[in-house]
Amino acid sequence: MRAIIADDEKLARSTLRSMLNELDSGLEIVGEAKDGGELAEMMEANRVDIVFVDIKMPVMSGLEVVQRFRESSSNTQFLILSGYSEFEYAREALRLNAIDYLLKPVDLDELALSLKKAKERYIIQIRAGNSEFANILASLVYMTRSIEDIPEYSVYKDWVFSLGCFTFSGTLTESQKKLEECRIQQEIRDYADLRFLCAEYRVSMLILPNGYFVQVIGMDPRLAEKGKKVLEDYWNHTVQGRIANNTISFKVSLNTFSDMSFRSVTKKLLDLAETNGDVDSDFGDKKDEEESLHIVDKVVAFVENNYMKDIGIGQIAYDLEVTPNYLSSLFHRRQGVTFMKFLTKIRMERAKEILEHNPHIKIYEVAEQVGYYTTRHFTKLFKEYFNCYPSELRDGQLMESVSEQ
């Protein structure tokens, strides 16, 4: 965690720094400020995770700085230090969502508790950011929205991304392969947590519609070459070292792609999702034939009942005790279309039914009911599928309804 110490007393700053060292806090102190103006300049120039700020300082008070940066630096935590025990100061600090309000002279044990609270909140923020990042990528890959529809895109537009695509093969049964894949995925997730669980990175793990397992890592551009070397070491040593012990019964392959923008990593994911996965399983005998038909029927039923939700091939495959790659290939062979095209087909047909039976419905309501985030993206897909706009179909039904009255 990156930190700034702000206090108009030099002794107070050095004392706090010594206490943080004594606690072995692990904080990177990126600067010290002697007044609110200096602190504001430092915060504008640096990404900071925690600020230790005196409540009474020249130029700007600590509370004024917190108020100013509360929204623009929403992930920065403020720990207020004060020689004043007045209730109003403490109440205002809590209203501004400060992590704590400590009285000077600061007690070492109280500081330790505040740091523990700050680190716990920091981890929650990072995991929430990673979850949001994963949801963004999943919605793009499963085509429930487009890149232009994502407000968060502006946050990542200057970031640098790398991607690892894992493929699995071997002679194990599907249930055995599923267990092995889950185990490796969890290990890769744990490796990433150890290396990248900080605000300068975003990490996402996805199962693509064709069953491929991918890990996407985004890096704040301010990390520059140092960050790129960290990513290179992660893929080439940490991950490759883990999957190097391949056997005939279970083999893991990894392809990596680096130095990409947010738009280019999205395009790469979509390109990978269009690749047909290979399946080692034998579809030949009658028992397998019956079992595979039963599996595909379950997928069809699941999609028909859940098309309006964020669904993916991964969650369905693991519920059916098979691997995503196997299920994707099996579905394609039996249905004659990919899982993604079938999902889109169901959504489009349901949208058409809604429009035909509800001539007064709003287009955005239809989009939401069939699983799309935005009207614009839904309209684009609908036009491609039916060669007319949803409003044209709806208004045509409306005209018929009026003429019948």
Short mmCIF file of C-alpha atoms in Angstrom, two decimals:
data_model
loop_
_atom_site.label_atom_id
_atom_site.label_comp_id
_atom_site.label_asym_id
_atom_site.label_seq_id
_atom_site.Cartn_x
_atom_site.Cartn_y
_atom_site.Cartn_z
CA MET A 1 0.00 0.00 0.00
CA ARG A 2 1.22 3.48 -0.92
CA ALA A 3 0.93 6.15 1.78
CA ILE A 4 1.41 9.86 2.48
CA ILE A 5 1.99 11.41 5.89
CA ALA A 6 0.62 14.96 6.23
CA ASP A 7 1.25 17.07 9.34
CA ASP A 8 2.50 20.61 9.82
CA GLU A 9 4.85 19.43 12.60
CA LYS A 10 8.05 17.77 11.36
CA LEU A 11 8.46 15.88 14.64
CA ALA A 12 4.94 14.46 14.34
CA ARG A 13 5.70 13.24 10.81
CA SER A 14 8.96 11.57 11.76
CA THR A 15 7.41 10.02 14.88
CA LEU A 16 4.58 8.50 12.86
CA ARG A 17 7.03 7.18 10.28
CA SER A 18 9.05 5.53 13.08
CA MET A 19 5.90 3.96 14.54
CA LEU A 20 4.94 2.55 11.13
CA ASN A 21 8.42 1.06 10.81
CA GLU A 22 8.15 -0.41 14.30
CA LEU A 23 4.88 -2.06 13.32
CA ASP A 24 6.52 -3.40 10.15
CA SER A 25 3.53 -2.00 8.29
CA GLY A 26 4.82 -2.76 4.81
CA LEU A 27 3.60 0.65 3.64
CA GLU A 28 5.48 2.51 0.92
CA ILE A 29 5.67 6.13 2.08
CA VAL A 30 5.62 8.07 -1.19
CA GLY A 31 5.75 11.51 0.43
CA GLU A 32 5.38 13.80 3.41
CA ALA A 33 3.37 17.02 3.34
CA LYS A 34 3.64 19.92 5.79
CA ASP A 35 0.33 21.53 4.82
CA GLY A 36 -2.93 20.81 3.04
CA GLY A 37 -1.78 22.42 -0.19
CA GLU A 38 1.25 20.16 -0.46
CA LEU A 39 -0.88 17.16 0.34
CA ALA A 40 -3.37 18.04 -2.41
CA GLU A 41 -0.53 18.37 -4.95
CA MET A 42 0.93 15.01 -3.92
CA MET A 43 -2.43 13.31 -4.21
CA GLU A 44 -3.00 14.73 -7.67
CA ALA A 45 0.42 13.48 -8.79
CA ASN A 46 0.34 10.04 -7.16
CA ARG A 47 -2.05 7.17 -6.71
CA VAL A 48 -2.26 6.72 -2.94
CA ASP A 49 -3.95 4.01 -0.89
CA ILE A 50 -3.82 5.58 2.58
CA VAL A 51 -3.24 9.11 3.88
CA PHE A 52 -2.35 9.92 7.48
CA VAL A 53 -3.57 13.49 7.78
CA ASP A 54 -3.51 16.01 10.61
CA ILE A 55 -6.87 17.68 11.09
CA LYS A 56 -5.37 21.18 11.59
CA MET A 57 -2.90 22.30 8.89
CA PRO A 58 -2.11 25.54 7.04
CA VAL A 59 -3.53 26.27 3.56
CA MET A 60 -6.14 23.48 3.77
CA SER A 61 -7.27 21.53 6.81
CA GLY A 62 -7.18 17.76 6.83
CA LEU A 63 -10.96 17.59 6.61
CA GLU A 64 -10.97 19.96 3.63
CA VAL A 65 -8.51 17.69 1.79
CA VAL A 66 -10.63 14.63 2.57
CA GLN A 67 -13.73 16.45 1.32
CA ARG A 68 -11.96 17.50 -1.88
CA PHE A 69 -10.68 14.03 -2.80
CA ARG A 70 -13.49 11.91 -1.42
CA GLU A 71 -15.00 11.28 -4.87
CA SER A 72 -12.05 11.63 -7.26
CA SER A 73 -9.91 9.30 -5.09
CA SER A 74 -12.68 7.09 -3.77
CA ASN A 75 -10.35 4.16 -3.04
CA THR A 76 -7.95 6.27 -0.96
CA GLN A 77 -8.40 5.79 2.78
CA PHE A 78 -7.87 8.64 5.21
CA LEU A 79 -6.73 8.19 8.79
CA ILE A 80 -7.33 11.42 10.69
CA LEU A 81 -4.84 12.50 13.36
CA SER A 82 -5.78 15.23 15.80
CA GLY A 83 -4.85 16.87 19.04
CA TYR A 84 -8.51 17.77 19.43
CA SER A 85 -11.00 15.41 21.01
CA GLU A 86 -14.04 17.51 20.08
CA PHE A 87 -16.97 15.35 19.04
CA GLU A 88 -17.76 17.53 16.00
CA TYR A 89 -14.35 16.83 14.43
CA ALA A 90 -14.72 13.10 14.95
CA ARG A 91 -18.27 13.10 13.61
CA GLU A 92 -17.24 15.03 10.47
CA ALA A 93 -14.34 12.63 9.88
CA LEU A 94 -16.68 9.65 10.09
CA ARG A 95 -19.20 11.38 7.81
CA LEU A 96 -16.43 11.69 5.22
CA ASN A 97 -15.80 7.95 5.61
CA ALA A 98 -12.36 8.28 7.20
CA ILE A 99 -10.97 4.91 8.25
CA ASP A 100 -10.31 6.17 11.80
CA TYR A 101 -9.85 9.19 14.04
CA LEU A 102 -6.79 8.97 16.32
CA LEU A 103 -5.85 11.41 19.03
CA LYS A 104 -2.28 12.67 19.41
CA PRO A 105 0.02 11.49 20.80
CA VAL A 106 -0.87 8.41 18.75
CA ASP A 107 -0.96 5.16 20.68
CA LEU A 108 0.97 2.33 18.98
CA ASP A 109 -1.70 -0.29 19.64
CA GLU A 110 -4.47 1.97 18.34
CA LEU A 111 -2.40 2.68 15.22
CA ALA A 112 -1.93 -1.06 14.68
CA LEU A 113 -5.69 -1.64 14.89
CA SER A 114 -6.35 1.20 12.44
CA LEU A 115 -3.82 -0.22 10.00
CA LYS A 116 -5.41 -3.65 10.25
CA LYS A 117 -8.79 -2.11 9.45
CA ALA A 118 -7.32 -0.16 6.52
CA LYS A 119 -5.64 -3.23 5.04
CA GLU A 120 -8.83 -5.28 5.33
CA ARG A 121 -10.80 -2.56 3.55
CA TYR A 122 -8.03 -2.29 0.94
CA ILE A 123 -8.26 -6.03 0.12
CA ILE A 124 -12.05 -5.78 -0.14
CA GLN A 125 -11.68 -2.86 -2.57
CA ILE A 126 -9.16 -4.73 -4.72
CA ARG A 127 -11.30 -7.86 -4.88
CA ALA A 128 -14.34 -5.76 -5.75
CA GLY A 129 -12.34 -4.09 -8.52
CA ASN A 130 -11.24 -7.47 -9.87
CA SER A 131 -14.80 -8.76 -9.76
CA GLU A 132 -16.05 -5.71 -11.65
CA PHE A 133 -13.25 -6.14 -14.19
CA ALA A 134 -14.16 -9.81 -14.70
CA ASN A 135 -17.83 -8.92 -15.15
CA ILE A 136 -16.92 -6.31 -17.77
CA LEU A 137 -14.85 -8.79 -19.78
CA ALA A 138 -17.47 -11.53 -19.46
CA SER A 139 -20.21 -9.22 -20.70
CA LEU A 140 -18.09 -8.35 -23.74
CA VAL A 141 -17.16 -11.95 -24.52
CA TYR A 142 -20.75 -13.17 -24.10
CA MET A 143 -21.95 -10.15 -26.11
CA THR A 144 -24.38 -8.65 -23.60
CA ARG A 145 -22.81 -5.24 -24.25
CA SER A 146 -20.17 -3.58 -26.38
CA ILE A 147 -17.02 -1.76 -25.37
CA GLU A 148 -18.59 1.63 -26.11
CA ASP A 149 -21.32 0.88 -23.56
CA ILE A 150 -18.91 0.56 -20.64
CA PRO A 151 -18.33 3.69 -18.52
CA GLU A 152 -15.42 1.91 -16.81
CA TYR A 153 -13.67 1.68 -20.17
CA SER A 154 -12.32 5.18 -19.61
CA VAL A 155 -10.61 3.96 -16.43
CA TYR A 156 -8.68 1.29 -18.34
CA LYS A 157 -8.10 3.07 -21.66
CA ASP A 158 -4.41 3.77 -20.88
CA TRP A 159 -3.72 0.52 -19.03
CA VAL A 160 -1.50 -2.23 -20.41
CA PHE A 161 -2.93 -5.75 -20.60
CA SER A 162 -1.61 -9.26 -21.01
CA LEU A 163 -3.53 -12.46 -21.51
CA GLY A 164 -2.84 -16.13 -20.93
CA CYS A 165 -4.96 -18.75 -22.69
CA PHE A 166 -4.88 -22.24 -21.17
CA THR A 167 -5.93 -25.38 -23.01
CA PHE A 168 -6.25 -28.82 -21.47
CA SER A 169 -6.02 -32.25 -23.04
CA GLY A 170 -5.30 -35.85 -22.08
CA THR A 171 -6.72 -39.32 -21.64
CA LEU A 172 -8.48 -38.83 -18.30
CA THR A 173 -12.25 -39.19 -18.09
CA GLU A 174 -14.26 -35.99 -18.27
CA SER A 175 -14.98 -35.98 -14.55
CA GLN A 176 -11.28 -36.51 -13.79
CA LYS A 177 -10.25 -33.77 -16.22
CA LYS A 178 -12.80 -31.44 -14.67
CA LEU A 179 -11.24 -31.96 -11.23
CA GLU A 180 -7.73 -31.39 -12.61
CA GLU A 181 -8.79 -28.24 -14.43
CA CYS A 182 -10.47 -26.83 -11.32
CA ARG A 183 -7.39 -27.56 -9.25
CA ILE A 184 -5.03 -25.84 -11.70
CA GLN A 185 -7.37 -22.87 -12.11
CA GLN A 186 -7.44 -22.41 -8.35
CA GLU A 187 -3.64 -22.58 -8.17
CA ILE A 188 -3.31 -19.99 -10.94
CA ARG A 189 -5.82 -17.78 -9.10
CA ASP A 190 -3.78 -18.13 -5.89
CA TYR A 191 -0.54 -17.26 -7.71
CA ALA A 192 -2.15 -14.13 -9.11
CA ASP A 193 -3.45 -13.17 -5.66
CA LEU A 194 0.06 -13.37 -4.22
CA ARG A 195 1.55 -11.29 -7.02
CA PHE A 196 -1.14 -8.85 -8.13
CA LEU A 197 -3.52 -8.18 -5.23
CA CYS A 198 -2.92 -4.43 -5.28
CA ALA A 199 -4.50 -1.35 -6.83
CA GLU A 200 -1.98 -1.14 -9.71
CA TYR A 201 -3.31 -4.36 -11.23
CA ARG A 202 -6.60 -5.91 -12.26
CA VAL A 203 -6.93 -9.68 -12.64
CA SER A 204 -9.74 -11.62 -14.27
CA MET A 205 -10.26 -15.33 -14.95
CA LEU A 206 -12.82 -16.36 -17.56
CA ILE A 207 -14.19 -19.40 -19.31
CA LEU A 208 -14.75 -18.44 -22.95
CA PRO A 209 -17.82 -19.70 -24.86
CA ASN A 210 -15.67 -22.35 -26.57
CA GLY A 211 -14.45 -23.66 -23.21
CA TYR A 212 -11.00 -22.08 -23.16
CA PHE A 213 -9.76 -20.88 -19.79
CA VAL A 214 -8.13 -17.43 -19.86
CA GLN A 215 -6.52 -15.12 -17.36
CA VAL A 216 -6.34 -11.40 -18.14
CA ILE A 217 -4.08 -9.05 -16.18
CA GLY A 218 -4.27 -5.28 -16.49
CA MET A 219 -1.48 -2.99 -15.32
CA ASP A 220 -1.50 0.69 -14.42
CA PRO A 221 0.73 2.38 -17.06
CA ARG A 222 2.60 4.25 -14.32
CA LEU A 223 4.33 0.97 -13.45
CA ALA A 224 6.06 1.20 -16.85
CA GLU A 225 8.89 -1.25 -17.58
CA LYS A 226 9.04 -2.48 -13.98
CA GLY A 227 5.47 -3.72 -14.24
CA LYS A 228 6.06 -5.35 -17.61
CA LYS A 229 8.97 -7.32 -16.15
CA VAL A 230 6.73 -8.49 -13.30
CA LEU A 231 4.16 -9.73 -15.80
CA GLU A 232 6.82 -11.40 -17.94
CA ASP A 233 8.24 -13.18 -14.90
CA TYR A 234 4.76 -14.28 -13.85
CA TRP A 235 3.92 -15.92 -17.19
CA ASN A 236 7.37 -17.30 -18.02
CA HIS A 237 8.39 -18.60 -14.62
CA THR A 238 5.56 -18.78 -12.09
CA VAL A 239 2.83 -20.11 -14.39
CA GLN A 240 4.99 -22.01 -16.87
CA GLY A 241 6.83 -23.59 -13.95
CA ARG A 242 3.54 -24.86 -12.56
CA ILE A 243 2.24 -26.38 -15.79
CA ALA A 244 5.60 -27.78 -16.95
CA ASN A 245 4.99 -31.14 -15.26
CA ASN A 246 2.68 -32.43 -17.96
CA THR A 247 1.77 -36.10 -18.27
CA ILE A 248 0.24 -38.10 -21.10
CA SER A 249 -2.99 -38.37 -19.14
CA PHE A 250 -3.32 -34.63 -18.53
CA LYS A 251 -1.55 -31.87 -20.44
CA VAL A 252 -1.79 -28.09 -20.01
CA SER A 253 -0.72 -25.66 -22.74
CA LEU A 254 -0.35 -21.89 -22.41
CA ASN A 255 -0.30 -19.13 -25.03
CA THR A 256 0.38 -15.60 -23.85
CA PHE A 257 -0.27 -12.21 -25.46
CA SER A 258 1.24 -9.02 -24.03
CA ASP A 259 1.39 -5.23 -24.35
CA MET A 260 -2.23 -4.83 -25.40
CA SER A 261 -4.71 -2.00 -24.93
CA PHE A 262 -8.12 -2.62 -23.41
CA ARG A 263 -9.70 -2.62 -26.86
CA SER A 264 -7.11 -5.01 -28.31
CA VAL A 265 -7.34 -7.45 -25.40
CA THR A 266 -11.12 -7.49 -25.84
CA LYS A 267 -10.69 -8.24 -29.55
CA LYS A 268 -8.22 -11.02 -28.73
CA LEU A 269 -10.72 -12.58 -26.32
CA LEU A 270 -13.43 -12.50 -28.98
CA ASP A 271 -11.04 -14.02 -31.54
CA LEU A 272 -10.07 -16.79 -29.12
CA ALA A 273 -13.72 -17.44 -28.33
CA GLU A 274 -14.33 -18.12 -32.03
CA THR A 275 -11.63 -20.82 -32.10
CA ASN A 276 -12.95 -24.37 -32.09
CA GLY A 277 -11.62 -26.39 -29.17
CA ASP A 278 -10.44 -29.95 -29.66
CA VAL A 279 -12.03 -32.77 -27.71
CA ASP A 280 -10.32 -36.08 -27.07
CA SER A 281 -13.45 -37.90 -25.97
CA ASP A 282 -14.98 -40.68 -28.09
CA PHE A 283 -18.54 -40.04 -29.25
CA GLY A 284 -18.76 -43.41 -30.94
CA ASP A 285 -20.67 -45.98 -28.96
CA LYS A 286 -24.39 -45.96 -28.24
CA LYS A 287 -24.04 -45.35 -24.54
CA ASP A 288 -21.97 -42.22 -25.17
CA GLU A 289 -24.48 -41.20 -27.80
CA GLU A 290 -27.37 -41.33 -25.35
CA GLU A 291 -25.40 -39.64 -22.62
CA SER A 292 -24.19 -36.83 -24.88
CA LEU A 293 -27.74 -36.16 -26.10
CA HIS A 294 -28.91 -35.98 -22.49
CA ILE A 295 -26.16 -33.47 -21.68
CA VAL A 296 -27.02 -31.26 -24.66
CA ASP A 297 -30.72 -31.36 -23.75
CA LYS A 298 -29.80 -30.07 -20.30
CA VAL A 299 -27.81 -27.21 -21.80
CA VAL A 300 -30.71 -26.25 -24.07
CA ALA A 301 -33.11 -26.30 -21.14
CA PHE A 302 -30.75 -24.24 -18.99
CA VAL A 303 -30.38 -21.58 -21.68
CA GLU A 304 -34.12 -21.43 -22.32
CA ASN A 305 -34.76 -20.88 -18.61
CA ASN A 306 -31.85 -18.51 -17.88
CA TYR A 307 -31.17 -16.54 -21.09
CA MET A 308 -32.06 -13.30 -19.33
CA LYS A 309 -29.16 -13.72 -16.85
CA ASP A 310 -25.38 -13.47 -17.17
CA ILE A 311 -24.67 -17.11 -18.06
CA GLY A 312 -21.60 -18.83 -19.47
CA ILE A 313 -20.47 -22.22 -20.63
CA GLY A 314 -18.21 -22.66 -17.59
CA GLN A 315 -20.91 -22.65 -14.94
CA ILE A 316 -23.07 -25.06 -16.98
CA ALA A 317 -20.19 -27.45 -17.64
CA TYR A 318 -19.18 -27.75 -14.01
CA ASP A 319 -22.78 -28.29 -12.95
CA LEU A 320 -22.90 -31.19 -15.46
CA GLU A 321 -19.59 -32.63 -14.22
CA VAL A 322 -17.76 -32.13 -17.54
CA THR A 323 -15.12 -29.70 -18.78
CA PRO A 324 -16.13 -26.48 -20.57
CA ASN A 325 -14.11 -27.39 -23.67
CA TYR A 326 -15.82 -30.78 -23.93
CA LEU A 327 -19.27 -29.27 -23.46
CA SER A 328 -18.66 -26.53 -26.01
CA SER A 329 -17.51 -29.01 -28.65
CA LEU A 330 -20.24 -31.51 -27.84
CA PHE A 331 -22.91 -28.82 -28.06
CA HIS A 332 -21.57 -27.60 -31.40
CA ARG A 333 -21.57 -31.13 -32.85
CA ARG A 334 -25.08 -31.95 -31.69
CA GLN A 335 -26.78 -28.62 -32.31
CA GLY A 336 -24.89 -27.53 -35.41
CA VAL A 337 -24.23 -24.09 -33.90
CA THR A 338 -21.90 -22.78 -31.22
CA PHE A 339 -23.13 -22.20 -27.69
CA MET A 340 -22.79 -18.45 -28.20
CA LYS A 341 -24.86 -18.41 -31.38
CA PHE A 342 -27.52 -20.57 -29.74
CA LEU A 343 -27.68 -18.24 -26.73
CA THR A 344 -28.00 -15.21 -29.01
CA LYS A 345 -30.69 -17.00 -31.05
CA ILE A 346 -32.78 -17.69 -27.95
CA ARG A 347 -32.40 -14.09 -26.75
CA MET A 348 -33.36 -12.66 -30.12
CA GLU A 349 -36.39 -14.93 -30.51
CA ARG A 350 -37.59 -14.12 -27.00
CA ALA A 351 -37.16 -10.41 -27.73
CA LYS A 352 -39.23 -10.78 -30.88
CA GLU A 353 -41.99 -12.55 -28.93
CA ILE A 354 -42.03 -9.79 -26.31
CA LEU A 355 -42.25 -7.08 -28.96
CA GLU A 356 -45.03 -8.89 -30.80
CA HIS A 357 -47.13 -9.31 -27.68
CA ASN A 358 -46.42 -5.94 -26.03
CA PRO A 359 -46.70 -3.17 -28.64
CA HIS A 360 -46.39 -0.41 -26.01
CA ILE A 361 -43.22 -1.73 -24.38
CA LYS A 362 -40.05 0.36 -24.28
CA ILE A 363 -37.04 -1.01 -26.17
CA TYR A 364 -34.77 -0.70 -23.14
CA GLU A 365 -37.22 -2.88 -21.19
CA VAL A 366 -36.99 -5.58 -23.85
CA ALA A 367 -33.20 -5.39 -23.80
CA GLU A 368 -33.13 -5.87 -20.04
CA GLN A 369 -35.64 -8.74 -20.15
CA VAL A 370 -33.48 -10.77 -22.54
CA GLY A 371 -30.15 -10.14 -20.82
CA TYR A 372 -28.56 -7.10 -22.48
CA TYR A 373 -27.06 -4.17 -20.60
CA THR A 374 -27.79 -1.41 -23.10
CA THR A 375 -30.44 -0.57 -25.68
CA ARG A 376 -27.83 0.38 -28.26
CA HIS A 377 -26.06 -2.97 -28.22
CA PHE A 378 -29.32 -4.92 -28.15
CA THR A 379 -30.66 -2.91 -31.09
CA LYS A 380 -27.48 -3.55 -33.10
CA LEU A 381 -27.71 -7.34 -32.56
CA PHE A 382 -31.45 -7.38 -33.25
CA LYS A 383 -30.93 -5.52 -36.54
CA GLU A 384 -28.21 -8.00 -37.56
CA TYR A 385 -30.41 -10.97 -36.69
CA PHE A 386 -33.80 -9.89 -38.12
CA ASN A 387 -32.74 -7.18 -40.58
CA CYS A 388 -35.02 -4.68 -38.91
CA TYR A 389 -34.92 -2.55 -35.78
CA PRO A 390 -36.85 -3.69 -32.70
CA SER A 391 -38.77 -0.41 -32.80
CA GLU A 392 -39.88 -1.18 -36.36
CA LEU A 393 -41.23 -4.57 -35.31
CA ARG A 394 -42.92 -3.09 -32.25
CA ASP A 395 -44.40 -0.13 -34.15
CA GLY A 396 -45.62 -2.48 -36.86
CA GLN A 397 -47.46 -4.45 -34.20
CA LEU A 398 -48.76 -1.19 -32.75
CA MET A 399 -50.18 -0.18 -36.15
CA GLU A 400 -51.88 -3.57 -36.46
CA SER A 401 -53.30 -3.15 -32.95
CA VAL A 402 -54.67 0.31 -33.80
CA SER A 403 -56.19 -0.85 -37.11
CA GLU A 404 -58.00 -3.69 -35.36
CA GLN A 405 -59.75 -1.33 -32.93
#
